[in-house]
Amino acid sequence: MRVRSTAAAADLDSAFSVFLRAFPKYANTTFLDDLRSTEYGRLDRQGHVYLDYTGAGLHAESHLRKHIELIQEGVFGNPHSESLASHTSTELVDRARLAVLRFFQASPDEYFAIFTSNASGALKLAGESYPFGPRSHYLLTVDNHNSVNGIREFARAKGAPIVYAPLNPRDLRIDRARLGSLLHGGGGSAKPRGLFAYPAQSNFSGVQHSLVLIEEAHASGWDVLLDAAAFVATNRLDLSRWKPDLVAISFYKMFGYPTGIGCLLMRRTMFAKLKRPWFGGGTVRIASVGVDGYHLAADATAYEDGTLNYLSAPAVETGLNHLSSIGMGAIHERVRSLTGWLLQRLDHLRHDNGRPCVRIYGPVDMRERGGTVAFNILDAGGTPFDIGRVEELAVRAGISLRTGCFCNPGAGEVAFGLAPAAIADYFRDESSMDFDELRSRIRDDHGIEVGAVRVSLGIASNFQDLLRLLQFIRSFRDRNATEFGRAPSRAKRGGALS
């Protein structure tokens, strides 16, 4: 644990007082400091600044203890049976389903809670089962996670037109006029219909795309797939108010544990519309080899392939109860205040020559944005520091952040000014290419640096974390990016490629 000097403590207190004057509502969340000490104390014991909540949330210590105690004391069997052990598992899974619906205020009469391996698994289920066709389009925003982009392959295989709604380059928000035109079409019988997909919050820029788009799309006859994975950890999603047809959720992004289980929230009206291209154990009521037939289950289990992760499902209820006991409003306000202050400080950082130290991608204020901030650190001449080198030095400083394009190539292409013509050749090549090779070729061919640093805040973030981050970023002031060097490739470092 780091020990602060009296002078350092005084400086911290002074900075915190200035912060509170700018963001007075933060004072209503100070009970979360006690929670950090009791539930996330490992951060301060290790001197670890964790700023990758969009990548993964952190588990509370009591969450883990409660789950272990449950598993230690229980006898659990495969739910696909009527034995005593199976009945116990089924009961806990059903409780977890109801807890999910209750947390999102989704009526069991209107929504199914389908457990999946993760949010990507939920999106794959939606994509492979949607009735795409020549008259059933796939419309999605340029700002989307690759697991939403990947649905276009199912659409393409069924002959469906695929259309991207563009972003405004200045703030990475959806071009609402263009999206409206795409949703409404040209009128008459030729008016397009199909599936519209977008993220409630960008995992790249933190932009929160309005939930009003759900109603606008419905009014034009579209079904709506909402990727809520980056949104729901720090924002309330009320499905009694908003009615997307399909919603992808990641629980480990909400509360850190368990991994390996996500959720697809599906409206019952959509259940009747979708058609699974496959069946397997656990998804059918009956099946026959002799007559080549089967009947899918009439509830959520029709989409839960094989044996559900029944030992992890009870931990979902525990995690949701943990968030509810704290209050999503408090978590949201803490993250909003800290992110607002961080954006101000980053926007004002300057080199001695007056030029900015940081380039932020997306909004520089808190209007319709969440606690995810993507940026590059610039030298005094405006050249970005190598993101791999930045991450390498952050590790040494005890800071967990993320670099790359964050599995969101569309937002990255707009942010870095990459026109399709500039990168088309790299996708005509049959040979495989990783992210570092792509960055290198774009740098050599077009003089454009691709990739950003991303920090994201969450339930255990505090003011001291941001001071440590700013101290780290200030260490780049008045240094030369070219002389600073580059980190080894991600493949050699064993890191993710996007």
Coordinates of C-alpha atoms in Angstrom, one line a residue:
M1 CA 0.0 0.0 0.0
R2 CA 1.3 3.5 -0.9
V3 CA 2.0 5.8 2.0
R4 CA 1.3 9.5 1.3
S5 CA 3.4 12.3 2.8
T6 CA 1.8 15.1 4.7
A7 CA 2.4 17.5 1.7
A8 CA 1.0 15.0 -0.8
A9 CA -2.1 14.6 1.5
A10 CA -2.6 18.3 1.6
D11 CA -2.3 18.6 -2.2
L12 CA -4.8 15.8 -2.6
D13 CA -7.3 17.5 -0.2
S14 CA -6.9 20.8 -2.0
A15 CA -7.5 19.2 -5.4
F16 CA -10.4 17.3 -4.1
S17 CA -12.0 20.4 -2.7
V18 CA -11.8 22.1 -6.1
F19 CA -13.3 19.0 -7.7
L20 CA -16.2 18.9 -5.3
R21 CA -17.0 22.6 -6.0
A22 CA -17.2 21.7 -9.7
F23 CA -19.1 18.4 -9.2
P24 CA -21.1 18.8 -5.9
K25 CA -23.3 15.8 -6.5
Y26 CA -20.2 13.6 -6.1
A27 CA -20.5 14.2 -2.3
N28 CA -23.7 12.0 -2.3
T29 CA -21.6 9.1 -3.4
T30 CA -18.9 9.2 -0.8
F31 CA -20.3 6.0 0.8
L32 CA -18.7 4.2 -2.2
D33 CA -15.3 5.0 -0.7
D34 CA -16.2 2.8 2.2
L35 CA -17.4 0.2 -0.2
R36 CA -14.0 0.4 -2.1
S37 CA -12.3 -0.3 1.2
T38 CA -14.4 -3.3 2.2
E39 CA -15.3 -4.8 -1.2
Y40 CA -12.4 -3.8 -3.5
G41 CA -9.7 -3.2 -0.9
R42 CA -7.2 -5.2 -3.1
L43 CA -6.9 -2.2 -5.4
D44 CA -5.3 0.0 -2.7
R45 CA -3.4 -2.8 -1.1
Q46 CA -1.7 -3.4 -4.4
G47 CA -1.5 0.3 -5.4
H48 CA -3.4 -0.6 -8.5
V49 CA -5.3 2.0 -10.6
Y50 CA -7.9 0.0 -12.5
L51 CA -9.4 1.9 -15.4
D52 CA -10.8 -0.8 -17.8
Y53 CA -14.3 -1.2 -16.6
T54 CA -15.6 -1.3 -20.1
G55 CA -13.4 -4.3 -20.6
A56 CA -14.5 -6.0 -17.4
G57 CA -16.0 -5.0 -14.1
L58 CA -14.5 -5.9 -10.7
H59 CA -16.1 -8.4 -8.4
A60 CA -17.0 -7.5 -4.8
E61 CA -15.4 -9.7 -2.2
S62 CA -18.7 -10.4 -0.6
H63 CA -20.2 -11.5 -3.9
L64 CA -17.5 -14.1 -4.2
R65 CA -17.9 -15.3 -0.6
K66 CA -21.7 -15.7 -1.0
H67 CA -21.4 -17.7 -4.1
I68 CA -18.7 -20.0 -2.8
E69 CA -20.8 -20.6 0.4
L70 CA -23.8 -21.5 -1.8
I71 CA -21.8 -23.9 -3.9
Q72 CA -20.0 -25.5 -0.9
E73 CA -23.3 -26.2 0.9
G74 CA -25.4 -27.3 -2.0
V75 CA -25.8 -30.5 -4.0
F76 CA -26.5 -29.5 -7.6
G77 CA -27.3 -31.6 -10.7
N78 CA -27.9 -31.2 -14.4
P79 CA -31.1 -29.2 -14.7
H80 CA -32.4 -31.5 -17.4
S81 CA -33.9 -33.9 -15.0
E82 CA -36.4 -34.2 -12.1
S83 CA -34.0 -35.5 -9.5
L84 CA -33.6 -33.7 -6.2
A85 CA -30.2 -32.2 -7.2
S86 CA -31.6 -31.2 -10.6
H87 CA -34.6 -29.5 -9.0
T88 CA -32.3 -27.5 -6.8
S89 CA -30.3 -26.3 -9.8
T90 CA -33.5 -25.5 -11.8
E91 CA -34.9 -23.5 -8.9
L92 CA -31.8 -21.3 -8.6
V93 CA -31.6 -20.8 -12.4
D94 CA -35.2 -19.7 -12.4
R95 CA -34.6 -17.3 -9.6
A96 CA -31.7 -15.9 -11.5
R97 CA -33.9 -15.4 -14.6
L98 CA -36.5 -13.5 -12.5
A99 CA -33.7 -11.4 -10.9
V100 CA -32.5 -10.3 -14.3
L101 CA -36.0 -9.4 -15.5
R102 CA -36.7 -7.6 -12.2
F103 CA -33.4 -5.6 -12.4
F104 CA -34.2 -4.3 -15.9
Q105 CA -37.9 -3.9 -15.0
A106 CA -38.9 -6.3 -17.8
S107 CA -42.2 -8.0 -17.3
P108 CA -42.0 -11.8 -17.5
D109 CA -45.2 -11.6 -19.6
E110 CA -43.3 -9.5 -22.2
Y111 CA -39.6 -10.7 -22.1
F112 CA -37.6 -13.9 -21.9
A113 CA -34.2 -13.9 -20.1
I114 CA -32.0 -16.3 -22.1
F115 CA -28.7 -17.2 -20.6
T116 CA -25.8 -17.3 -23.0
S117 CA -22.0 -17.7 -22.7
N118 CA -21.5 -13.9 -23.0
A119 CA -22.8 -10.8 -24.8
S120 CA -21.2 -12.0 -28.1
G121 CA -23.0 -15.3 -27.7
A122 CA -26.3 -13.4 -27.2
L123 CA -25.7 -11.4 -30.4
K124 CA -24.8 -14.5 -32.4
L125 CA -28.1 -16.1 -31.3
A126 CA -30.0 -13.0 -32.5
G127 CA -28.2 -12.8 -35.8
E128 CA -28.4 -16.5 -36.8
S129 CA -32.1 -16.7 -35.9
Y130 CA -33.3 -13.5 -37.4
P131 CA -35.4 -13.9 -40.7
F132 CA -33.2 -11.9 -42.9
G133 CA -33.9 -11.9 -46.6
P134 CA -34.0 -9.7 -49.8
R135 CA -36.8 -7.7 -48.2
S136 CA -35.6 -7.8 -44.6
H137 CA -32.6 -5.5 -44.3
Y138 CA -29.8 -5.3 -41.7
L139 CA -29.3 -1.6 -40.7
L140 CA -26.7 -0.9 -38.1
T141 CA -24.6 2.1 -37.0
V142 CA -21.0 2.5 -37.9
D143 CA -20.3 2.7 -34.2
N144 CA -20.7 -1.0 -33.1
H145 CA -18.8 -3.8 -31.5
N146 CA -17.5 -6.5 -33.9
S147 CA -20.0 -8.9 -32.5
V148 CA -22.8 -6.7 -33.9
N149 CA -20.9 -6.1 -37.1
G150 CA -20.5 -9.9 -37.5
I151 CA -24.3 -10.4 -37.8
R152 CA -23.9 -8.9 -41.3
E153 CA -22.5 -12.3 -42.3
F154 CA -25.8 -14.0 -41.4
A155 CA -27.7 -11.3 -43.2
R156 CA -25.5 -11.5 -46.3
A157 CA -25.9 -15.3 -46.5
K158 CA -29.7 -14.9 -46.7
G159 CA -29.5 -12.2 -49.3
A160 CA -30.4 -9.2 -47.1
P161 CA -29.2 -5.7 -47.9
I162 CA -26.7 -4.4 -45.3
V163 CA -26.6 -0.7 -44.6
Y164 CA -24.5 1.3 -42.2
A165 CA -25.7 4.6 -40.6
P166 CA -22.8 7.0 -40.4
L167 CA -21.3 9.0 -37.6
N168 CA -20.5 12.7 -37.3
P169 CA -16.7 12.8 -37.3
R170 CA -16.5 15.7 -34.9
D171 CA -18.1 14.0 -31.9
L172 CA -18.7 10.4 -33.1
R173 CA -22.4 10.7 -32.5
I174 CA -24.9 9.1 -35.0
D175 CA -25.8 11.3 -37.9
R176 CA -29.5 11.5 -36.9
A177 CA -30.7 13.0 -40.2
R178 CA -29.1 10.3 -42.2
L179 CA -30.3 7.6 -39.8
G180 CA -33.8 8.9 -40.0
S181 CA -33.7 8.8 -43.8
L182 CA -32.5 5.1 -43.6
L183 CA -35.1 4.2 -41.1
H184 CA -38.0 5.8 -43.0
G185 CA -36.9 4.9 -46.5
G186 CA -38.6 6.2 -49.5
G187 CA -42.2 5.5 -48.5
G188 CA -44.7 3.2 -50.1
S189 CA -44.5 -0.6 -50.4
A190 CA -40.8 -0.5 -51.1
K191 CA -40.1 1.0 -47.7
P192 CA -37.3 -1.1 -46.0
R193 CA -37.9 -3.2 -43.0
G194 CA -35.7 -5.6 -41.0
L195 CA -33.3 -5.4 -38.0
F196 CA -31.8 -2.2 -36.7
A197 CA -28.8 -2.7 -34.3
Y198 CA -27.0 -0.1 -32.3
P199 CA -25.2 0.3 -28.9
A200 CA -26.7 2.1 -26.0
Q201 CA -23.2 3.3 -25.2
S202 CA -20.2 3.1 -27.5
N203 CA -17.4 1.0 -26.2
F204 CA -15.0 3.2 -28.1
S205 CA -15.9 6.8 -27.4
G206 CA -18.4 6.5 -24.5
V207 CA -21.1 8.2 -26.5
Q208 CA -24.6 7.2 -25.4
H209 CA -26.8 6.9 -28.4
S210 CA -30.3 7.8 -27.5
L211 CA -32.8 5.2 -26.4
V212 CA -35.4 7.2 -28.3
L213 CA -34.1 5.6 -31.4
I214 CA -35.9 2.4 -30.3
E215 CA -39.2 4.1 -30.7
E216 CA -38.2 5.8 -33.9
A217 CA -37.2 2.5 -35.4
H218 CA -40.4 0.8 -34.2
A219 CA -42.5 3.6 -35.7
S220 CA -41.0 2.8 -39.1
G221 CA -41.5 -0.9 -38.8
W222 CA -38.1 -2.1 -37.8
D223 CA -37.1 -4.6 -35.1
V224 CA -34.5 -3.3 -32.7
L225 CA -31.4 -5.1 -31.4
L226 CA -29.8 -3.1 -28.5
D227 CA -26.2 -3.8 -27.5
A228 CA -26.3 -2.8 -23.8
A229 CA -23.1 -4.4 -22.7
A230 CA -21.1 -1.1 -22.2
F231 CA -24.2 0.7 -20.9
V232 CA -25.7 -1.2 -18.0
A233 CA -22.8 -1.3 -15.6
T234 CA -23.3 2.4 -14.8
N235 CA -26.7 3.3 -16.2
R236 CA -30.2 2.1 -15.5
L237 CA -31.9 0.4 -18.4
D238 CA -35.7 0.4 -17.8
L239 CA -37.5 -2.1 -20.1
S240 CA -40.8 -1.0 -18.8
R241 CA -40.1 2.3 -20.5
W242 CA -38.0 1.3 -23.5
K243 CA -39.0 -1.8 -25.6
P244 CA -36.1 -3.1 -27.7
D245 CA -36.9 -6.4 -29.2
L246 CA -33.5 -7.9 -28.4
V247 CA -31.0 -6.8 -25.8
A248 CA -27.5 -8.2 -25.3
I249 CA -26.0 -8.1 -21.7
S250 CA -22.7 -9.1 -20.2
F251 CA -22.7 -9.8 -16.5
Y252 CA -19.0 -9.7 -15.9
K253 CA -18.9 -6.2 -17.3
M254 CA -21.6 -5.3 -14.8
F255 CA -20.1 -6.8 -11.6
G256 CA -17.0 -8.8 -12.5
Y257 CA -18.1 -12.3 -11.6
P258 CA -19.0 -14.8 -13.0
T259 CA -17.4 -14.8 -16.4
G260 CA -18.8 -17.1 -19.0
I261 CA -22.4 -16.1 -18.7
G262 CA -24.3 -13.4 -20.4
C263 CA -27.9 -12.8 -21.4
L264 CA -30.2 -12.2 -24.4
L265 CA -33.3 -10.4 -23.3
M266 CA -35.9 -11.2 -25.9
R267 CA -39.5 -9.9 -26.3
R268 CA -42.0 -12.7 -26.6
T269 CA -43.3 -11.2 -29.9
M270 CA -39.8 -11.6 -31.3
F271 CA -39.6 -15.2 -30.0
A272 CA -42.4 -16.1 -32.4
K273 CA -40.7 -14.4 -35.3
L274 CA -37.2 -15.9 -35.0
K275 CA -36.2 -19.2 -36.4
R276 CA -33.3 -21.1 -35.0
P277 CA -31.1 -22.8 -37.7
W278 CA -30.1 -25.6 -35.2
F279 CA -31.3 -27.6 -32.3
G280 CA -29.6 -29.6 -29.6
G281 CA -29.7 -30.9 -26.2
G282 CA -31.8 -28.8 -23.9
T283 CA -33.4 -26.8 -26.7
V284 CA -36.1 -29.2 -27.7
R285 CA -39.2 -30.7 -26.1
I286 CA -39.1 -33.7 -28.5
A287 CA -37.0 -34.8 -31.4
S288 CA -37.0 -37.8 -33.7
V289 CA -34.5 -39.5 -36.0
G290 CA -37.0 -41.7 -37.7
V291 CA -39.3 -38.9 -38.8
D292 CA -36.7 -36.2 -39.1
G293 CA -38.6 -33.8 -36.9
Y294 CA -38.3 -31.8 -33.7
H295 CA -40.3 -29.4 -31.5
L296 CA -38.3 -26.5 -29.9
A297 CA -39.0 -25.6 -26.3
A298 CA -41.6 -22.8 -25.9
D299 CA -39.6 -20.7 -23.6
A300 CA -36.1 -19.3 -23.0
T301 CA -34.5 -22.8 -23.0
A302 CA -35.1 -23.0 -26.7
Y303 CA -32.0 -20.8 -27.1
E304 CA -29.9 -22.3 -24.3
D305 CA -27.8 -24.8 -26.1
G306 CA -26.8 -27.9 -24.1
T307 CA -26.4 -27.7 -20.3
L308 CA -26.6 -24.2 -18.9
N309 CA -23.9 -23.0 -16.7
Y310 CA -26.1 -23.7 -13.7
L311 CA -23.3 -23.3 -11.1
S312 CA -22.7 -19.7 -12.2
A313 CA -26.3 -18.6 -12.7
P314 CA -26.9 -18.1 -9.0
A315 CA -24.0 -15.7 -8.9
V316 CA -25.9 -13.5 -11.4
E317 CA -28.6 -12.9 -8.9
T318 CA -26.1 -12.1 -6.2
G319 CA -24.3 -9.6 -8.4
L320 CA -27.6 -7.9 -9.4
N321 CA -28.5 -7.7 -5.7
H322 CA -25.2 -6.1 -5.0
L323 CA -25.7 -3.4 -7.5
S324 CA -29.3 -2.8 -6.4
S325 CA -28.2 -2.5 -2.7
I326 CA -25.8 0.3 -3.8
G327 CA -28.2 2.0 -6.2
M328 CA -27.5 2.5 -9.9
G329 CA -28.1 6.2 -9.4
A330 CA -25.2 6.5 -7.1
I331 CA -22.9 4.5 -9.4
H332 CA -24.0 6.6 -12.4
E333 CA -23.4 9.9 -10.5
R334 CA -20.0 8.9 -9.3
V335 CA -18.9 7.9 -12.8
R336 CA -20.5 11.0 -14.4
S337 CA -18.7 13.3 -12.0
L338 CA -15.3 11.7 -12.3
T339 CA -15.5 11.4 -16.1
G340 CA -16.6 15.1 -16.4
W341 CA -13.6 16.2 -14.3
L342 CA -11.2 14.0 -16.2
L343 CA -12.4 15.3 -19.6
Q344 CA -11.9 18.9 -18.4
R345 CA -8.3 18.1 -17.2
L346 CA -7.4 16.2 -20.3
D347 CA -8.7 19.0 -22.5
H348 CA -6.7 21.6 -20.7
L349 CA -3.3 19.7 -20.6
R350 CA -0.8 21.7 -22.6
H351 CA 2.9 21.4 -23.6
D352 CA 5.2 24.4 -22.9
N353 CA 4.6 25.6 -26.4
G354 CA 0.8 25.8 -25.7
R355 CA -0.2 22.8 -27.9
P356 CA -2.5 20.1 -26.5
C357 CA -1.1 17.0 -24.8
V358 CA -4.1 14.9 -25.5
R359 CA -6.5 14.4 -28.4
I360 CA -9.9 13.1 -27.2
Y361 CA -12.1 11.1 -29.5
G362 CA -15.8 11.9 -29.0
P363 CA -17.5 14.5 -26.8
V364 CA -15.4 16.5 -24.4
D365 CA -18.4 17.1 -22.1
M366 CA -20.9 14.9 -20.3
R367 CA -23.9 15.5 -22.6
E368 CA -25.1 12.0 -23.6
R369 CA -21.9 10.2 -22.8
G370 CA -20.7 7.6 -20.3
G371 CA -17.5 6.8 -18.4
T372 CA -15.4 5.6 -21.3
V373 CA -12.8 8.0 -22.7
A374 CA -10.6 7.3 -25.8
F375 CA -7.7 9.5 -26.6
N376 CA -4.1 9.8 -27.8
I377 CA -1.2 11.4 -26.0
L378 CA 0.5 13.9 -28.3
D379 CA 4.0 15.3 -28.3
A380 CA 4.6 19.0 -28.6
G381 CA 4.5 18.7 -32.4
G382 CA 1.2 16.9 -32.4
T383 CA 2.6 13.4 -33.1
P384 CA 0.9 10.7 -31.1
F385 CA 2.9 8.6 -28.8
D386 CA 2.9 4.9 -29.7
I387 CA -0.1 3.3 -27.9
G388 CA 1.8 0.1 -27.2
R389 CA 4.6 2.1 -25.5
V390 CA 2.0 4.0 -23.5
E391 CA 0.4 0.8 -22.3
E392 CA 3.8 -0.7 -21.4
L393 CA 4.6 2.3 -19.3
A394 CA 1.2 2.3 -17.7
V395 CA 1.8 -1.3 -16.5
R396 CA 5.0 -0.1 -14.9
A397 CA 3.0 2.7 -13.2
G398 CA 0.4 0.3 -11.8
I399 CA -2.3 1.5 -14.1
S400 CA -4.6 -0.9 -16.0
L401 CA -6.0 0.8 -19.2
R402 CA -6.5 -0.4 -22.7
T403 CA -5.2 0.4 -26.1
G404 CA -6.2 -0.4 -29.7
C405 CA -9.5 0.0 -31.5
F406 CA -11.5 -2.0 -28.9
C407 CA -13.2 -4.4 -31.3
N408 CA -15.0 -1.4 -32.8
P409 CA -13.4 -0.7 -36.2
G410 CA -16.2 1.6 -37.4
A411 CA -15.8 4.2 -34.7
G412 CA -12.0 3.9 -35.1
E413 CA -12.1 4.4 -38.8
V414 CA -14.1 7.6 -38.4
A415 CA -12.0 8.9 -35.4
F416 CA -8.7 8.4 -37.3
G417 CA -10.0 9.7 -40.6
L418 CA -9.6 6.4 -42.5
A419 CA -11.7 6.4 -45.7
P420 CA -12.6 3.0 -47.1
A421 CA -10.4 3.6 -50.1
A422 CA -7.4 4.0 -47.8
I423 CA -7.8 0.5 -46.3
A424 CA -9.6 -1.5 -49.0
D425 CA -6.4 -3.1 -50.3
Y426 CA -5.6 -4.6 -46.9
F427 CA -8.8 -6.6 -47.1
R428 CA -8.3 -7.9 -50.6
D429 CA -5.1 -9.7 -49.6
E430 CA -5.8 -13.3 -48.9
S431 CA -3.0 -13.5 -46.3
S432 CA -3.9 -12.9 -42.7
M433 CA -3.0 -9.6 -41.0
D434 CA -3.0 -8.7 -37.3
F435 CA -3.7 -5.3 -35.8
D436 CA -0.1 -4.3 -35.5
E437 CA 0.6 -5.1 -39.1
L438 CA -2.4 -3.1 -40.2
R439 CA -1.2 -0.1 -38.1
S440 CA 2.2 -0.3 -39.5
R441 CA 1.0 -0.5 -43.1
I442 CA -1.4 2.4 -42.7
R443 CA 1.3 4.5 -41.1
D444 CA 3.7 3.7 -43.9
D445 CA 1.2 4.1 -46.7
H446 CA -0.9 7.0 -45.5
G447 CA 1.0 8.6 -42.6
I448 CA -1.9 8.0 -40.2
E449 CA -1.5 6.7 -36.7
V450 CA -4.2 4.1 -35.9
G451 CA -5.2 3.2 -32.3
A452 CA -6.1 5.0 -29.1
V453 CA -5.7 4.7 -25.4
R454 CA -9.0 4.0 -23.5
V455 CA -9.8 4.5 -19.9
S456 CA -13.1 3.6 -18.4
L457 CA -14.5 4.2 -15.0
G458 CA -16.8 2.1 -12.8
I459 CA -18.1 1.3 -9.4
A460 CA -14.8 1.3 -7.5
S461 CA -13.2 4.3 -9.2
N462 CA -12.2 7.3 -7.1
F463 CA -10.6 10.7 -7.4
Q464 CA -7.2 9.4 -6.4
D465 CA -7.3 7.0 -9.4
L466 CA -7.7 10.0 -11.8
L467 CA -4.9 12.0 -10.1
R468 CA -2.6 9.0 -10.7
L469 CA -3.7 8.8 -14.3
L470 CA -3.1 12.5 -14.9
Q471 CA 0.3 12.3 -13.2
F472 CA 1.2 9.5 -15.6
I473 CA 0.0 11.5 -18.7
R474 CA 1.9 14.6 -17.6
S475 CA 5.1 12.5 -17.7
F476 CA 4.8 12.7 -21.5
R477 CA 4.8 16.5 -21.6
D478 CA 7.5 18.1 -23.8
R479 CA 8.9 14.7 -24.8
N480 CA 9.4 13.6 -28.4
A481 CA 7.1 10.8 -29.7
T482 CA 9.6 9.6 -32.3
E483 CA 12.5 9.3 -29.9
F484 CA 10.2 7.7 -27.3
G485 CA 10.1 4.5 -29.3
R486 CA 7.5 1.8 -29.9
A487 CA 6.6 -1.3 -27.9
P488 CA 7.1 -4.8 -29.3
S489 CA 4.2 -6.1 -31.3
R490 CA 1.1 -7.3 -29.5
A491 CA 1.6 -10.8 -30.9
K492 CA 5.0 -10.9 -29.2
R493 CA 3.6 -9.4 -26.0
G494 CA 0.7 -11.9 -26.0
G495 CA -1.8 -9.1 -26.0
A496 CA -5.2 -8.8 -27.8
L497 CA -5.1 -7.6 -31.4
S498 CA -8.0 -5.2 -31.2

